Short mmCIF file of C-alpha atoms in Angstrom, two decimals:
data_model
loop_
_atom_site.label_atom_id
_atom_site.label_comp_id
_atom_site.label_asym_id
_atom_site.label_seq_id
_atom_site.Cartn_x
_atom_site.Cartn_y
_atom_site.Cartn_z
CA MET A 1 31.38 -27.81 16.03
CA SER A 2 28.08 -28.70 14.42
CA GLN A 3 26.47 -26.73 11.64
CA PRO A 4 22.98 -25.32 12.22
CA VAL A 5 20.32 -27.41 10.57
CA PRO A 6 18.15 -25.35 8.22
CA ALA A 7 14.49 -25.31 9.06
CA PRO A 8 12.47 -27.52 6.74
CA SER A 9 10.57 -25.55 4.15
CA LEU A 10 7.01 -26.29 3.33
CA ALA A 11 6.37 -27.34 -0.22
CA ARG A 12 4.62 -24.62 -2.15
CA LEU A 13 1.27 -25.82 -3.31
CA PRO A 14 0.41 -25.30 -6.96
CA PHE A 15 -1.68 -22.29 -7.83
CA CYS A 16 -4.95 -23.34 -9.36
CA GLY A 17 -8.43 -22.06 -9.96
CA ARG A 18 -7.60 -18.35 -10.32
CA THR A 19 -5.54 -18.35 -13.52
CA GLN A 20 -7.96 -15.98 -15.29
CA ASP A 21 -7.72 -13.54 -12.38
CA LEU A 22 -3.93 -13.79 -12.42
CA ALA A 23 -3.83 -13.16 -16.18
CA ARG A 24 -6.13 -10.14 -15.78
CA LEU A 25 -3.94 -8.67 -13.03
CA ARG A 26 -0.80 -9.22 -15.10
CA GLY A 27 -2.55 -7.46 -17.98
CA LEU A 28 -3.35 -4.52 -15.72
CA MET A 29 0.30 -4.38 -14.63
CA GLU A 30 1.24 -4.16 -18.29
CA ASP A 31 -1.22 -1.27 -18.67
CA VAL A 32 0.55 0.51 -15.80
CA ARG A 33 3.90 0.01 -17.56
CA ARG A 34 2.35 1.79 -20.54
CA GLY A 35 1.29 4.71 -18.37
CA ARG A 36 -2.31 3.79 -17.64
CA GLY A 37 -2.57 3.61 -13.85
CA THR A 38 -5.28 1.61 -12.17
CA THR A 39 -6.64 0.51 -8.83
CA VAL A 40 -7.84 -3.00 -8.10
CA PHE A 41 -9.50 -4.33 -4.97
CA LEU A 42 -9.61 -8.09 -4.44
CA SER A 43 -12.64 -9.22 -2.50
CA GLY A 44 -14.32 -12.48 -1.73
CA GLU A 45 -15.09 -15.03 0.91
CA PRO A 46 -12.29 -16.25 3.19
CA GLY A 47 -10.21 -19.02 1.70
CA VAL A 48 -10.88 -18.37 -1.98
CA GLY A 49 -7.27 -17.42 -2.73
CA LYS A 50 -7.14 -13.61 -2.51
CA SER A 51 -3.95 -13.56 -0.43
CA ARG A 52 -2.22 -16.09 -2.66
CA LEU A 53 -3.24 -14.17 -5.77
CA ALA A 54 -1.94 -10.91 -4.25
CA ALA A 55 1.31 -12.63 -3.24
CA LEU A 56 1.89 -13.91 -6.79
CA ILE A 57 1.29 -10.47 -8.29
CA ALA A 58 3.57 -8.91 -5.66
CA GLU A 59 6.33 -11.38 -6.63
CA ASP A 60 5.90 -10.43 -10.30
CA ALA A 61 6.00 -6.74 -9.41
CA ARG A 62 9.17 -7.04 -7.29
CA ARG A 63 10.92 -8.94 -10.09
CA ASP A 64 10.00 -6.09 -12.46
CA GLY A 65 11.40 -3.41 -10.14
CA TRP A 66 8.16 -2.15 -8.62
CA HIS A 67 7.96 -0.91 -5.06
CA VAL A 68 5.59 -3.25 -3.24
CA ALA A 69 3.82 -1.92 -0.14
CA PRO A 70 2.46 -5.05 1.53
CA GLY A 71 -0.37 -4.88 4.04
CA ARG A 72 -2.97 -7.12 5.58
CA ALA A 73 -6.65 -6.77 6.38
CA TYR A 74 -7.42 -7.89 9.90
CA PRO A 75 -10.98 -8.67 11.05
CA ALA A 76 -10.48 -6.63 14.23
CA GLU A 77 -9.84 -3.55 12.09
CA SER A 78 -13.00 -3.86 10.00
CA GLY A 79 -14.44 -0.64 11.41
CA VAL A 80 -11.18 1.33 11.44
CA PRO A 81 -11.01 3.80 8.54
CA TYR A 82 -7.94 3.38 6.33
CA ALA A 83 -6.54 0.51 8.43
CA LEU A 84 -5.83 -1.53 5.31
CA PHE A 85 -4.00 1.37 3.65
CA SER A 86 -2.17 2.19 6.86
CA ASP A 87 -0.68 -1.28 7.17
CA ALA A 88 0.53 -1.14 3.58
CA ILE A 89 1.64 2.47 3.19
CA VAL A 90 2.97 3.63 6.60
CA PRO A 91 6.26 1.68 6.29
CA THR A 92 6.78 3.21 2.84
CA LEU A 93 6.09 6.71 4.15
CA ARG A 94 8.45 6.19 7.09
CA GLU A 95 11.19 5.07 4.69
CA LEU A 96 10.83 8.36 2.82
CA GLY A 97 11.64 10.35 5.91
CA ARG A 98 10.00 13.53 7.10
CA GLU A 99 11.73 15.85 4.59
CA LYS A 100 10.77 13.89 1.48
CA LEU A 101 7.27 13.33 2.81
CA SER A 102 6.95 17.09 3.36
CA LEU A 103 8.12 17.71 -0.19
CA LEU A 104 5.74 15.16 -1.71
CA THR A 105 2.77 16.48 0.27
CA ARG A 106 3.75 20.12 -0.27
CA GLY A 107 4.03 20.69 3.45
CA SER A 108 0.90 18.79 4.43
CA GLU A 109 2.55 15.77 6.03
CA ASP A 110 0.95 16.56 9.41
CA GLU A 111 -2.46 16.12 7.82
CA LEU A 112 -1.59 12.53 6.94
CA GLU A 113 -1.32 11.76 10.65
CA ILE A 114 -5.10 12.08 10.77
CA LEU A 115 -5.39 9.15 8.37
CA PHE A 116 -2.31 7.32 9.64
CA PRO A 117 -1.71 7.91 13.36
CA LEU A 118 1.26 5.52 13.23
CA LEU A 119 3.14 8.19 11.27
CA ARG A 120 3.33 10.38 14.35
CA ALA A 121 6.90 11.01 15.34
CA GLU A 122 7.97 11.08 18.95
CA ARG A 123 6.86 14.66 19.34
CA PRO A 124 3.84 16.42 20.71
CA THR A 125 0.92 16.32 18.34
CA ARG A 126 -1.34 19.16 17.42
CA ALA A 127 -4.68 19.32 19.09
CA ALA A 128 -7.25 17.59 16.93
CA SER A 129 -9.39 20.10 15.12
CA GLN A 130 -13.00 19.59 14.22
CA ARG A 131 -13.17 17.98 10.77
CA THR A 132 -15.45 19.55 8.20
CA PRO A 133 -16.53 18.11 4.86
CA GLU A 134 -14.11 20.55 3.20
CA SER A 135 -11.18 19.56 5.43
CA ASN A 136 -11.94 15.87 4.84
CA LEU A 137 -12.00 16.49 1.09
CA GLN A 138 -8.66 18.29 1.36
CA LEU A 139 -7.21 15.40 3.37
CA HIS A 140 -8.30 12.86 0.76
CA TRP A 141 -6.88 15.08 -1.98
CA ILE A 142 -3.52 15.23 -0.14
CA PHE A 143 -3.50 11.45 0.15
CA ALA A 144 -4.37 11.00 -3.54
CA GLN A 145 -1.65 13.46 -4.57
CA LEU A 146 0.86 11.64 -2.37
CA LEU A 147 0.02 8.30 -3.99
CA LYS A 148 0.34 9.93 -7.41
CA ALA A 149 3.75 11.39 -6.48
CA LEU A 150 4.96 8.05 -5.11
CA ALA A 151 3.80 6.21 -8.22
CA ALA A 152 5.49 8.80 -10.45
CA ARG A 153 8.81 8.09 -8.75
CA ARG A 154 8.50 4.33 -9.11
CA ARG A 155 5.75 1.91 -10.02
CA LEU A 156 3.85 1.19 -6.83
CA LEU A 157 1.87 -1.89 -5.88
CA GLY A 158 -0.01 -1.87 -2.60
CA ALA A 159 -0.59 -5.53 -1.84
CA ALA A 160 -2.86 -6.15 1.07
#
């Protein structure tokens, strides 16, 4: 009986040209360890190394015991609100389960389905209500409080 032949792995190319950015991100991670939370958005032209930079930081974070919520930005979703966050955070929210999500959102987990339709369970959904500026503000507050609660439980890195 023959043994399966492992698939050849591609050699990992050296990381170059973004060492200052990597050092800055590692410094920000250290700030988070000291209790100073932060948000960073990587932007730039295609091919400049954003994904590779995010992957390196995600590797560092995993090694240090962080919860990493990976996501991707897809060109087809450029006009879809919260698509980037949805790809990164929905799997994390599903892992929590409905009961913990309800606890962390103080009973407002259904509201998150407005931002993240993929959270909908296999159950009938409420009829969509007309959104007002106040209800949108409340929805964003719920989401911010949820992220705060998740980060309080464990350091959280959303890598997209």
